[in-house]
Amino acid sequence: MAHVSRRQVFAERAAVLIITVIFLLPVAWLITTAYKPSNQIFSIPPKLDFVPTLDQFRGVLAYFDVFSLVRSSVIISIGTVVLSLLLGVPAGYALARSKSRYASFFAYFFLAIRMVPAIASLIPFYLMMRDIGLLGTWWAVIIINTMLNCAFVTWMMFSYFRALPRDMEEAAMTDGCTQIGAFWKVAVPAARSGIIACVLFCVMFSWNDFLYPMFLTTLDSKPISVALLTAYGTKDITWGSLGALAHFSTIPIVLMALFLNRYFVQGATNGVQ
């Protein structure tokens, strides 16, 4: 029995390793491409002993205003996160503590909003932003991302607050706190891991968003995700430039996910029920 168990564990670990390698190989290829000379990117057989060069990064930094692109991504992400939390967290708490039998229905209705295809809302939103003068600004992308991410935050925090016991909130209100005071002083600190998980989700959604910034921003307000498209020319794809730009696009979000990973897992598993 022990022999069978060890064999099963070995098979599971081998399967996980194979799947991990399959998913990481394209990423590894894209990363190494950024450090290869252009004439060695598609060499056959592939050269693994190449001499690293920074020529691709020099070309990208000379052709693109990388600081402006990353700044736009940061501003859009931060604006989306702040507005989504300010609207979604209180809404999720209100639904979780509501005595209405339709509270769960409304919570899942918000989740359904997040599932709306991006292209379905793009055209009417584009016309709306044009009419109110926000087309081509960061605000256009922040508003539509907030609309979608706030719905997700509401659903997730509804699940998280519903899983929290009400005893501490009731004790705080017995001591003189209002419902709002109990929310800020008791419920929000207790739901910290869920809120951090929402932050990570919102940042990932907004940082990696391509369709909305593509059509709603101008050259001065485009984020790094849209700049990746410039690597695709009419005749070929400049893979070296794409690999170099991918560094600026992926490293910030990966580092944030690594540092906040434990909150992300805890918040996602405890909250979504």
mmCIF file of C-alpha atoms in Angstrom:
data_model
loop_
_atom_site.group_PDB
_atom_site.id
_atom_site.type_symbol
_atom_site.label_atom_id
_atom_site.label_comp_id
_atom_site.label_asym_id
_atom_site.label_seq_id
_atom_site.Cartn_x
_atom_site.Cartn_y
_atom_site.Cartn_z
ATOM 1 C CA MET A 1 0.000 0.000 0.000
ATOM 2 C CA ALA A 2 2.829 2.370 0.868
ATOM 3 C CA HIS A 3 4.548 1.498 -2.409
ATOM 4 C CA VAL A 4 1.376 2.355 -4.354
ATOM 5 C CA SER A 5 1.032 5.601 -2.386
ATOM 6 C CA ARG A 6 4.598 6.670 -3.205
ATOM 7 C CA ARG A 7 4.029 5.853 -6.863
ATOM 8 C CA GLN A 8 0.851 7.932 -6.867
ATOM 9 C CA VAL A 9 2.615 10.883 -5.240
ATOM 10 C CA PHE A 10 5.435 10.633 -7.765
ATOM 11 C CA ALA A 11 2.953 10.546 -10.675
ATOM 12 C CA GLU A 12 1.098 13.597 -9.339
ATOM 13 C CA ARG A 13 4.296 15.586 -8.885
ATOM 14 C CA ALA A 14 5.528 14.580 -12.322
ATOM 15 C CA ALA A 15 2.226 15.675 -13.865
ATOM 16 C CA VAL A 16 2.392 19.038 -12.060
ATOM 17 C CA LEU A 17 5.994 19.513 -13.238
ATOM 18 C CA ILE A 18 5.113 18.703 -16.854
ATOM 19 C CA ILE A 19 2.119 21.052 -16.852
ATOM 20 C CA THR A 20 4.221 23.815 -15.264
ATOM 21 C CA VAL A 21 6.961 23.416 -17.865
ATOM 22 C CA ILE A 22 4.421 23.484 -20.711
ATOM 23 C CA PHE A 23 2.929 26.757 -19.446
ATOM 24 C CA LEU A 24 6.293 28.370 -18.650
ATOM 25 C CA LEU A 25 8.089 27.482 -21.893
ATOM 26 C CA PRO A 26 6.440 30.275 -23.954
ATOM 27 C CA VAL A 27 7.213 32.762 -21.173
ATOM 28 C CA ALA A 28 10.829 31.595 -20.989
ATOM 29 C CA TRP A 29 11.137 31.851 -24.771
ATOM 30 C CA LEU A 30 9.752 35.404 -24.761
ATOM 31 C CA ILE A 31 12.108 36.453 -21.963
ATOM 32 C CA THR A 32 15.214 34.987 -23.602
ATOM 33 C CA THR A 33 14.173 36.555 -26.918
ATOM 34 C CA ALA A 34 14.612 40.001 -25.371
ATOM 35 C CA TYR A 35 18.295 39.251 -24.732
ATOM 36 C CA LYS A 36 19.127 37.567 -28.038
ATOM 37 C CA PRO A 37 20.585 39.297 -31.094
ATOM 38 C CA SER A 38 17.928 39.624 -33.780
ATOM 39 C CA ASN A 39 19.679 37.182 -36.114
ATOM 40 C CA GLN A 40 19.621 34.422 -33.468
ATOM 41 C CA ILE A 41 15.997 34.594 -32.381
ATOM 42 C CA PHE A 42 14.812 31.997 -34.901
ATOM 43 C CA SER A 43 18.061 30.105 -35.380
ATOM 44 C CA ILE A 44 17.651 26.355 -36.000
ATOM 45 C CA PRO A 45 18.483 24.573 -33.837
ATOM 46 C CA PRO A 46 17.778 27.178 -31.106
ATOM 47 C CA LYS A 47 20.936 28.539 -29.511
ATOM 48 C CA LEU A 48 20.971 28.269 -25.749
ATOM 49 C CA ASP A 49 24.572 29.454 -25.354
ATOM 50 C CA PHE A 50 24.046 32.883 -26.907
ATOM 51 C CA VAL A 51 25.792 35.986 -25.609
ATOM 52 C CA PRO A 52 23.145 38.193 -23.928
ATOM 53 C CA THR A 53 22.702 41.671 -25.344
ATOM 54 C CA LEU A 54 20.639 44.685 -24.352
ATOM 55 C CA ASP A 55 20.152 45.904 -27.914
ATOM 56 C CA GLN A 56 16.430 45.100 -27.834
ATOM 57 C CA PHE A 57 15.977 47.178 -24.679
ATOM 58 C CA ARG A 58 17.975 50.065 -26.147
ATOM 59 C CA GLY A 59 15.767 50.046 -29.217
ATOM 60 C CA VAL A 60 12.588 49.964 -27.139
ATOM 61 C CA LEU A 61 13.747 52.775 -24.844
ATOM 62 C CA ALA A 62 14.768 54.870 -27.856
ATOM 63 C CA TYR A 63 11.497 54.327 -29.734
ATOM 64 C CA PHE A 64 8.995 54.328 -26.847
ATOM 65 C CA ASP A 65 8.402 56.603 -23.892
ATOM 66 C CA VAL A 66 8.332 53.614 -21.530
ATOM 67 C CA PHE A 67 7.980 55.785 -18.432
ATOM 68 C CA SER A 68 4.818 57.391 -19.836
ATOM 69 C CA LEU A 69 3.368 53.996 -20.782
ATOM 70 C CA VAL A 70 4.014 52.489 -17.350
ATOM 71 C CA ARG A 71 2.733 55.667 -15.673
ATOM 72 C CA SER A 72 -0.538 55.385 -17.593
ATOM 73 C CA SER A 73 -0.902 51.743 -16.540
ATOM 74 C CA VAL A 74 -0.212 52.639 -12.905
ATOM 75 C CA ILE A 75 -2.671 55.557 -12.893
ATOM 76 C CA ILE A 76 -5.428 53.508 -14.531
ATOM 77 C CA SER A 77 -4.850 50.581 -12.153
ATOM 78 C CA ILE A 78 -4.736 52.709 -8.991
ATOM 79 C CA GLY A 79 -7.773 54.757 -10.020
ATOM 80 C CA THR A 80 -9.741 51.602 -10.787
ATOM 81 C CA VAL A 81 -8.775 49.928 -7.508
ATOM 82 C CA VAL A 82 -9.619 52.948 -5.338
ATOM 83 C CA LEU A 83 -13.030 53.554 -6.925
ATOM 84 C CA SER A 84 -13.889 49.847 -7.057
ATOM 85 C CA LEU A 85 -13.133 49.401 -3.355
ATOM 86 C CA LEU A 86 -14.911 52.601 -2.287
ATOM 87 C CA LEU A 87 -18.063 51.430 -4.055
ATOM 88 C CA GLY A 88 -17.812 47.644 -3.930
ATOM 89 C CA VAL A 89 -16.807 46.973 -0.318
ATOM 90 C CA PRO A 90 -19.703 48.905 1.303
ATOM 91 C CA ALA A 91 -22.109 47.459 -1.273
ATOM 92 C CA GLY A 92 -20.959 43.909 -0.512
ATOM 93 C CA TYR A 93 -21.315 44.534 3.218
ATOM 94 C CA ALA A 94 -24.801 46.003 2.803
ATOM 95 C CA LEU A 95 -25.932 42.968 0.823
ATOM 96 C CA ALA A 96 -24.326 40.548 3.288
ATOM 97 C CA ARG A 97 -26.086 42.131 6.269
ATOM 98 C CA SER A 98 -29.361 42.707 4.463
ATOM 99 C CA LYS A 99 -32.357 40.746 5.700
ATOM 100 C CA SER A 100 -33.939 40.686 2.258
ATOM 101 C CA ARG A 101 -34.336 37.268 0.682
ATOM 102 C CA TYR A 102 -33.244 38.798 -2.628
ATOM 103 C CA ALA A 103 -29.779 39.805 -1.359
ATOM 104 C CA SER A 104 -28.070 36.743 -2.852
ATOM 105 C CA PHE A 105 -29.841 37.334 -6.159
ATOM 106 C CA PHE A 106 -28.540 40.899 -6.363
ATOM 107 C CA ALA A 107 -25.025 39.775 -5.404
ATOM 108 C CA TYR A 108 -24.922 37.275 -8.248
ATOM 109 C CA PHE A 109 -26.472 39.845 -10.552
ATOM 110 C CA PHE A 110 -23.356 41.963 -9.936
ATOM 111 C CA LEU A 111 -21.217 38.955 -10.834
ATOM 112 C CA ALA A 112 -23.182 38.588 -14.078
ATOM 113 C CA ILE A 113 -22.284 42.206 -14.929
ATOM 114 C CA ARG A 114 -18.593 41.256 -14.775
ATOM 115 C CA MET A 115 -19.256 38.469 -17.281
ATOM 116 C CA VAL A 116 -20.589 40.840 -19.945
ATOM 117 C CA PRO A 117 -18.353 40.612 -23.061
ATOM 118 C CA ALA A 118 -16.105 43.637 -23.314
ATOM 119 C CA ILE A 119 -16.988 44.338 -26.934
ATOM 120 C CA ALA A 120 -20.709 44.518 -26.076
ATOM 121 C CA SER A 121 -20.257 47.598 -23.886
ATOM 122 C CA LEU A 122 -17.439 49.246 -25.833
ATOM 123 C CA ILE A 123 -19.412 51.061 -28.538
ATOM 124 C CA PRO A 124 -22.080 52.694 -26.312
ATOM 125 C CA PHE A 125 -19.447 53.585 -23.726
ATOM 126 C CA TYR A 126 -17.213 55.045 -26.450
ATOM 127 C CA LEU A 127 -20.055 57.298 -27.610
ATOM 128 C CA MET A 128 -20.839 58.296 -24.031
ATOM 129 C CA MET A 129 -17.233 59.270 -23.274
ATOM 130 C CA ARG A 130 -17.073 61.217 -26.534
ATOM 131 C CA ASP A 131 -20.209 63.188 -25.685
ATOM 132 C CA ILE A 132 -19.043 64.169 -22.179
ATOM 133 C CA GLY A 133 -15.499 65.013 -23.293
ATOM 134 C CA LEU A 134 -13.574 62.229 -21.524
ATOM 135 C CA LEU A 135 -12.600 60.274 -24.637
ATOM 136 C CA GLY A 136 -8.831 59.979 -24.882
ATOM 137 C CA THR A 137 -8.227 60.406 -21.142
ATOM 138 C CA TRP A 138 -7.348 58.016 -18.344
ATOM 139 C CA TRP A 139 -10.754 58.647 -16.810
ATOM 140 C CA ALA A 140 -12.532 56.911 -19.669
ATOM 141 C CA VAL A 141 -10.721 53.647 -18.955
ATOM 142 C CA ILE A 142 -10.891 54.078 -15.168
ATOM 143 C CA ILE A 143 -14.673 54.552 -15.249
ATOM 144 C CA ILE A 144 -15.443 51.514 -17.387
ATOM 145 C CA ASN A 145 -12.964 49.331 -15.483
ATOM 146 C CA THR A 146 -14.536 50.520 -12.227
ATOM 147 C CA MET A 147 -17.975 49.607 -13.517
ATOM 148 C CA LEU A 148 -16.872 46.026 -14.188
ATOM 149 C CA ASN A 149 -14.459 45.538 -11.283
ATOM 150 C CA CYS A 150 -16.794 47.152 -8.742
ATOM 151 C CA ALA A 151 -19.394 44.526 -9.652
ATOM 152 C CA PHE A 152 -16.842 41.792 -9.009
ATOM 153 C CA VAL A 153 -15.730 43.350 -5.718
ATOM 154 C CA THR A 154 -19.348 43.617 -4.571
ATOM 155 C CA TRP A 155 -19.971 39.928 -5.232
ATOM 156 C CA MET A 156 -16.724 38.780 -3.653
ATOM 157 C CA MET A 157 -17.051 40.951 -0.546
ATOM 158 C CA PHE A 158 -20.686 39.890 -0.168
ATOM 159 C CA SER A 159 -19.459 36.291 0.066
ATOM 160 C CA TYR A 160 -16.658 37.259 2.428
ATOM 161 C CA PHE A 161 -18.744 39.391 4.817
ATOM 162 C CA ARG A 162 -21.471 36.768 4.855
ATOM 163 C CA ALA A 163 -18.909 34.226 6.096
ATOM 164 C CA LEU A 164 -17.848 36.523 8.984
ATOM 165 C CA PRO A 165 -19.691 36.140 12.313
ATOM 166 C CA ARG A 166 -21.821 39.096 13.368
ATOM 167 C CA ASP A 167 -20.961 38.827 17.060
ATOM 168 C CA MET A 168 -18.190 41.439 17.052
ATOM 169 C CA GLU A 169 -20.269 43.912 15.062
ATOM 170 C CA GLU A 170 -23.233 43.455 17.396
ATOM 171 C CA ALA A 171 -20.909 43.925 20.392
ATOM 172 C CA ALA A 172 -19.551 47.147 18.871
ATOM 173 C CA MET A 173 -23.061 48.472 18.294
ATOM 174 C CA THR A 174 -23.971 47.551 21.872
ATOM 175 C CA ASP A 175 -21.042 49.707 23.012
ATOM 176 C CA GLY A 176 -22.384 52.669 21.087
ATOM 177 C CA CYS A 177 -21.157 52.214 17.513
ATOM 178 C CA THR A 178 -23.515 52.842 14.642
ATOM 179 C CA GLN A 179 -23.892 50.316 11.820
ATOM 180 C CA ILE A 180 -21.458 52.362 9.746
ATOM 181 C CA GLY A 181 -19.019 52.560 12.666
ATOM 182 C CA ALA A 182 -19.164 48.792 13.161
ATOM 183 C CA PHE A 183 -18.514 48.373 9.455
ATOM 184 C CA TRP A 184 -15.362 50.551 9.431
ATOM 185 C CA LYS A 185 -13.967 49.546 12.825
ATOM 186 C CA VAL A 186 -14.836 45.838 12.938
ATOM 187 C CA ALA A 187 -15.944 44.362 9.624
ATOM 188 C CA VAL A 188 -13.345 45.998 7.346
ATOM 189 C CA PRO A 189 -10.305 44.996 9.487
ATOM 190 C CA ALA A 190 -11.686 41.451 9.775
ATOM 191 C CA ALA A 191 -12.060 41.274 5.997
ATOM 192 C CA ARG A 192 -8.552 42.553 5.258
ATOM 193 C CA SER A 193 -7.435 39.441 3.366
ATOM 194 C CA GLY A 194 -10.581 39.534 1.229
ATOM 195 C CA ILE A 195 -10.038 43.201 0.407
ATOM 196 C CA ILE A 196 -6.410 42.546 -0.566
ATOM 197 C CA ALA A 197 -7.584 39.706 -2.809
ATOM 198 C CA CYS A 198 -10.002 42.149 -4.453
ATOM 199 C CA VAL A 199 -7.152 44.625 -4.938
ATOM 200 C CA LEU A 200 -5.098 41.966 -6.715
ATOM 201 C CA PHE A 201 -7.983 40.957 -8.944
ATOM 202 C CA CYS A 202 -8.744 44.576 -9.860
ATOM 203 C CA VAL A 203 -5.105 45.375 -10.594
ATOM 204 C CA MET A 204 -4.731 42.301 -12.794
ATOM 205 C CA PHE A 205 -7.925 43.049 -14.700
ATOM 206 C CA SER A 206 -7.058 46.706 -15.293
ATOM 207 C CA TRP A 207 -3.289 46.289 -15.836
ATOM 208 C CA ASN A 208 -3.773 43.565 -18.459
ATOM 209 C CA ASP A 209 -6.778 45.199 -20.110
ATOM 210 C CA PHE A 210 -6.223 45.823 -23.794
ATOM 211 C CA LEU A 211 -9.519 46.391 -25.594
ATOM 212 C CA TYR A 212 -10.811 49.412 -23.651
ATOM 213 C CA PRO A 213 -7.504 51.351 -23.549
ATOM 214 C CA MET A 214 -6.986 50.601 -27.232
ATOM 215 C CA PHE A 215 -10.101 52.527 -28.233
ATOM 216 C CA LEU A 216 -10.616 54.949 -25.336
ATOM 217 C CA THR A 217 -7.137 56.480 -25.000
ATOM 218 C CA THR A 218 -4.870 58.588 -27.174
ATOM 219 C CA LEU A 219 -1.133 58.381 -27.739
ATOM 220 C CA ASP A 220 -0.397 60.381 -24.553
ATOM 221 C CA SER A 221 -2.590 58.224 -22.308
ATOM 222 C CA LYS A 222 -2.061 54.704 -23.673
ATOM 223 C CA PRO A 223 -0.872 52.083 -21.156
ATOM 224 C CA ILE A 224 1.887 49.532 -21.634
ATOM 225 C CA SER A 225 -0.592 46.794 -22.605
ATOM 226 C CA VAL A 226 -1.512 48.688 -25.781
ATOM 227 C CA ALA A 227 2.118 49.460 -26.613
ATOM 228 C CA LEU A 228 2.744 45.728 -27.038
ATOM 229 C CA LEU A 229 0.643 45.867 -30.196
ATOM 230 C CA THR A 230 3.248 48.027 -31.934
ATOM 231 C CA ALA A 231 5.536 44.987 -32.156
ATOM 232 C CA TYR A 232 3.135 43.582 -34.754
ATOM 233 C CA GLY A 233 4.085 45.139 -38.086
ATOM 234 C CA THR A 234 2.474 44.761 -41.497
ATOM 235 C CA LYS A 235 5.112 42.295 -42.673
ATOM 236 C CA ASP A 236 6.454 40.640 -39.558
ATOM 237 C CA ILE A 237 6.562 40.702 -35.761
ATOM 238 C CA THR A 238 9.536 42.272 -34.018
ATOM 239 C CA TRP A 239 9.826 39.579 -31.382
ATOM 240 C CA GLY A 240 12.834 41.185 -29.725
ATOM 241 C CA SER A 241 10.940 44.413 -29.063
ATOM 242 C CA LEU A 242 7.920 42.440 -27.913
ATOM 243 C CA GLY A 243 10.068 40.509 -25.424
ATOM 244 C CA ALA A 244 11.649 43.694 -24.094
ATOM 245 C CA LEU A 245 8.294 45.460 -23.701
ATOM 246 C CA ALA A 246 6.877 42.365 -22.023
ATOM 247 C CA HIS A 247 9.404 42.853 -19.207
ATOM 248 C CA PHE A 248 7.944 46.255 -18.357
ATOM 249 C CA SER A 249 4.420 44.872 -18.638
ATOM 250 C CA THR A 250 4.791 41.709 -16.553
ATOM 251 C CA ILE A 251 7.439 42.374 -13.891
ATOM 252 C CA PRO A 252 5.396 44.875 -11.780
ATOM 253 C CA ILE A 253 2.289 42.680 -11.668
ATOM 254 C CA VAL A 254 4.286 39.505 -10.975
ATOM 255 C CA LEU A 255 6.186 41.127 -8.108
ATOM 256 C CA MET A 256 2.963 42.376 -6.550
ATOM 257 C CA ALA A 257 1.381 38.938 -6.833
ATOM 258 C CA LEU A 258 4.425 37.303 -5.217
ATOM 259 C CA PHE A 259 4.456 39.680 -2.245
ATOM 260 C CA LEU A 260 0.705 39.494 -1.645
ATOM 261 C CA ASN A 261 0.203 35.866 -2.644
ATOM 262 C CA ARG A 262 -0.828 34.606 0.805
ATOM 263 C CA TYR A 263 -3.516 37.272 1.131
ATOM 264 C CA PHE A 264 -4.708 36.487 -2.371
ATOM 265 C CA VAL A 265 -5.153 32.765 -1.689
ATOM 266 C CA GLN A 266 -6.693 33.309 1.747
ATOM 267 C CA GLY A 267 -9.099 35.976 0.552
ATOM 268 C CA ALA A 268 -10.176 34.065 -2.550
ATOM 269 C CA THR A 269 -10.744 30.746 -0.786
ATOM 270 C CA ASN A 270 -12.454 32.187 2.305
ATOM 271 C CA GLY A 271 -14.623 34.679 0.519
ATOM 272 C CA VAL A 272 -16.024 32.941 -2.532
ATOM 273 C CA GLN A 273 -18.787 30.644 -1.352
#
